[in-house]
Coordinates of C-alpha atoms in Angstrom, one line a residue:
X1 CA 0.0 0.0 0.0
X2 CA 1.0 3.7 -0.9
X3 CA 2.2 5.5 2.0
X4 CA -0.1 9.0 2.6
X5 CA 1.7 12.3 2.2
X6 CA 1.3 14.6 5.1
X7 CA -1.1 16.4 2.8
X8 CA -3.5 13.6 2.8
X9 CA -3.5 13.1 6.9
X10 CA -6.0 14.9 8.5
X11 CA -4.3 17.4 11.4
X12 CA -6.1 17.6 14.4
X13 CA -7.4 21.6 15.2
X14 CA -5.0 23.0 18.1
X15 CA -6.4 23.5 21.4
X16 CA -8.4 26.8 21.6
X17 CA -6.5 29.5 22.6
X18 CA -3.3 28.1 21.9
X19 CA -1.3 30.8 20.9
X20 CA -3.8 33.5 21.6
X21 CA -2.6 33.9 25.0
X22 CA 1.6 34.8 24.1
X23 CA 2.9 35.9 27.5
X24 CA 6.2 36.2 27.0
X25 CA 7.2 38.9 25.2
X26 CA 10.6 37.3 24.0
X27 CA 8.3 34.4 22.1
X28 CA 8.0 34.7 18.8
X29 CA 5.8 32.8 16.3
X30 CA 6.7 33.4 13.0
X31 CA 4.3 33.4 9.8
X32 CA 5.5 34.6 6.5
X33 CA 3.4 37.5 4.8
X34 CA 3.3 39.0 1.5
X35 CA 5.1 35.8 -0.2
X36 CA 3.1 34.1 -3.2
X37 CA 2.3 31.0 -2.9
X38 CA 2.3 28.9 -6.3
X39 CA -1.6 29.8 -6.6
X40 CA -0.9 33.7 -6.9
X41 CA -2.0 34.5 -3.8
X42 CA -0.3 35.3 -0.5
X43 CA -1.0 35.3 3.1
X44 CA -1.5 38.9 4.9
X45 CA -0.7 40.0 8.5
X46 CA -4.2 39.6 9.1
X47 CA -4.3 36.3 8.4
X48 CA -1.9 35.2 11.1
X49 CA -3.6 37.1 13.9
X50 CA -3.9 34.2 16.8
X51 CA -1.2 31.8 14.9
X52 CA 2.0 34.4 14.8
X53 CA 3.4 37.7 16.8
X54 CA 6.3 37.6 14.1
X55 CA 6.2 37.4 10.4
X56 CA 8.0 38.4 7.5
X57 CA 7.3 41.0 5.3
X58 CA 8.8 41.1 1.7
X59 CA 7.5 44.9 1.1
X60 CA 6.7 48.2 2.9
X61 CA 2.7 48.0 2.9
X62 CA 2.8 44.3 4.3
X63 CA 5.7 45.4 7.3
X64 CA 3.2 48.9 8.0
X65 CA 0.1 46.3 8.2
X66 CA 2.0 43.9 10.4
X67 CA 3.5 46.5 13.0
X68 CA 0.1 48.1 12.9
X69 CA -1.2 44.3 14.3
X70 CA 1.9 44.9 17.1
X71 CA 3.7 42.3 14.9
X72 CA 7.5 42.4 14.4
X73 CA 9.3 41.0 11.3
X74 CA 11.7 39.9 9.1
X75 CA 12.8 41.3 5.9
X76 CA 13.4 39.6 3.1
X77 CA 15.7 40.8 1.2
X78 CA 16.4 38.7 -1.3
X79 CA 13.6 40.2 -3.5
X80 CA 15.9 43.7 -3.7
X81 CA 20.0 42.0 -4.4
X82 CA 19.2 39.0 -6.5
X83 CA 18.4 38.2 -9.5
X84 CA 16.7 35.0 -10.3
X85 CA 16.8 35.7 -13.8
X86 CA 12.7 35.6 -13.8
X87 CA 13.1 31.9 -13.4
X88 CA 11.0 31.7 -9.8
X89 CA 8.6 33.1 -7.8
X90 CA 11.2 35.7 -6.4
X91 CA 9.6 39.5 -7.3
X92 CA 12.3 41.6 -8.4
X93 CA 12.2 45.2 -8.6
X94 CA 13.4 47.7 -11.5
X95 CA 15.5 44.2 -13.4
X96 CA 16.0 43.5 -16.5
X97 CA 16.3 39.9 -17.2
X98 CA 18.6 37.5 -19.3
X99 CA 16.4 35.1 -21.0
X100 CA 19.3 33.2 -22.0
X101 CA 20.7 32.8 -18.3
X102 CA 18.7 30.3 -15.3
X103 CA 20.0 31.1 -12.0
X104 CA 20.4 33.4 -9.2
X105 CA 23.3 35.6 -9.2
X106 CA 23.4 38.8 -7.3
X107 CA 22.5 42.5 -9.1
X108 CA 25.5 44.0 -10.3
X109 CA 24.8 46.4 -8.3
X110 CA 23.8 45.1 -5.3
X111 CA 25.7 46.8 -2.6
X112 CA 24.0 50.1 -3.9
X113 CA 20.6 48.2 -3.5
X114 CA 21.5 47.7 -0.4
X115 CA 22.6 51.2 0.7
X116 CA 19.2 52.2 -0.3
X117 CA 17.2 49.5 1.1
X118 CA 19.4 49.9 4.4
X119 CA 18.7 53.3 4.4
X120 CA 14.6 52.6 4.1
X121 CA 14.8 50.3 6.2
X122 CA 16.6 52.3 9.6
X123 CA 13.5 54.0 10.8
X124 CA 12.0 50.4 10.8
X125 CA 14.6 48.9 12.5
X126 CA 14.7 51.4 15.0
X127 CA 11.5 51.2 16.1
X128 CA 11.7 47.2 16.6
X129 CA 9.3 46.4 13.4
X130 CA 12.1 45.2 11.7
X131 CA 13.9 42.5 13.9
X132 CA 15.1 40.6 11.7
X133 CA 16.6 40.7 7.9
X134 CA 15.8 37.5 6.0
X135 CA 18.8 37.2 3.2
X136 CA 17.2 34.5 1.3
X137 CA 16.1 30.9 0.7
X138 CA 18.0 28.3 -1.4
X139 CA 20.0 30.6 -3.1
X140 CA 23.6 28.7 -3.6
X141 CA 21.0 25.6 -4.6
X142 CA 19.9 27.8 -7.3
X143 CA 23.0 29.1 -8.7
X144 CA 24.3 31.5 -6.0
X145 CA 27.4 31.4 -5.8
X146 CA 29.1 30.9 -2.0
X147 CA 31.2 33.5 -2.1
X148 CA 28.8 35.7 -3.3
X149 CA 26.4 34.7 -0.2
X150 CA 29.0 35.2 2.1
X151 CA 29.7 38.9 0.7
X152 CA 25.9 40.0 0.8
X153 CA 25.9 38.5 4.3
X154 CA 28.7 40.3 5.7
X155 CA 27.5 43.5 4.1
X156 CA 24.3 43.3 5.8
X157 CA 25.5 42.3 8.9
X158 CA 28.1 44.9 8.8
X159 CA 25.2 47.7 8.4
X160 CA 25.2 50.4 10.9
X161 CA 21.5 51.0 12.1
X162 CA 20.1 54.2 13.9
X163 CA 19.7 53.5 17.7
X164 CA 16.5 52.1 18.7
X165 CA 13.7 54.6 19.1
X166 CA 12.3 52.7 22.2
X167 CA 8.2 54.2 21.6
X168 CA 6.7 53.5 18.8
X169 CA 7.1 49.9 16.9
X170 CA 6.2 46.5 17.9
X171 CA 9.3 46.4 19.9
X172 CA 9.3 49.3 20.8
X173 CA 12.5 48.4 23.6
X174 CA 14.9 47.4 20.6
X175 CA 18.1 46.9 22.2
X176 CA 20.3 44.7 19.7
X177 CA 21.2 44.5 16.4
X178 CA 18.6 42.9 13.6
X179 CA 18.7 39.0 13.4
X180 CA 20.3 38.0 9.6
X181 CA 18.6 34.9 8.5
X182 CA 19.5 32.8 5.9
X183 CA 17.8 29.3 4.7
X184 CA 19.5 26.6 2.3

């Protein structure tokens, strides 16, 4: 007999309340927002209201509509440095793509990118909606190479960000520096 994916087992529903009642505050449950799933559509902050208290955001209306639900998040950035060569689901902004070439490689330039998403992203980070900056998934599996990883690592985690404004986001006590999260 065919062994069942774990699409075709039917889940039990959690216990009510289960993470409804988040007491402590350094507890995060993370949802992803704003990412398309292969139907087109895409789960919203909203959506994860009761489930997560942490998400990530891949654009500026999705992190305001989180942090506006006292959520803190990622950013991905991997939608704004590399270039899948329009081969995936990755969104990428202002790119001109090689038809002839299938792989991710980093924009050429890319640190720039960075500069300027850095420097849209401070007031977030200050204000403890941004936690967290989310480099990228499978990247060196599609094409990526290590090297280049490692450099767009160690430029974001090199970035200077403006102190924490301790008043007005989702973390409003921000005392550290953004997480920078990377998934093979």
């Amino acid at each position: 007999a065919a062994v069942p994916s774990c699409f075709q087992v039917p889940l039990p529903d959690p216990p009510p309340g289960l993470l409804h009642n988040i007491t402590n505050p350094d507890l995060r449950w993370l949802g992803f927002f704003g990412q398309p799933d292969l139907d087109g559509s895409s789960y919203q902050p909203a959506d994860q209201v009761g489930f997560a208290n942490f998400g990530c955001a891949t654009d500026f209306p999705t992190l305001q509509q989180g942090a506006a639900l006292g959520m803190s998040s990622f950013f991905r950035t991997q939608t704004f440095l590399v270039d899948d060569g329009g081969n995936s689901s990755t969104r990428v902004r202002g790119a001109e793509h090689d038809a002839a070439w299938s792989g991710h490689r980093l924009f050429p330039d890319w640190r720039e990118r960075w500069e300027a998403l850095a420097a849209e992203l401070g007031p977030w980070v200050a204000n403890g909606t941004v936690s967290g900056l989310f480099i990228g998934d499978e990247l060196c599996w599609g094409g990526l190479p290590f090297t280049d990883l490692v450099d767009m690592a160690t430029a974001i985690a090199n970035t200077t960000w403006p102190a924490p404004s301790n008043g007005t986001g989702p973390q409003s006590q921000r005392t550290s520096r953004p997480i920078v999260h990377y998934n093979e």
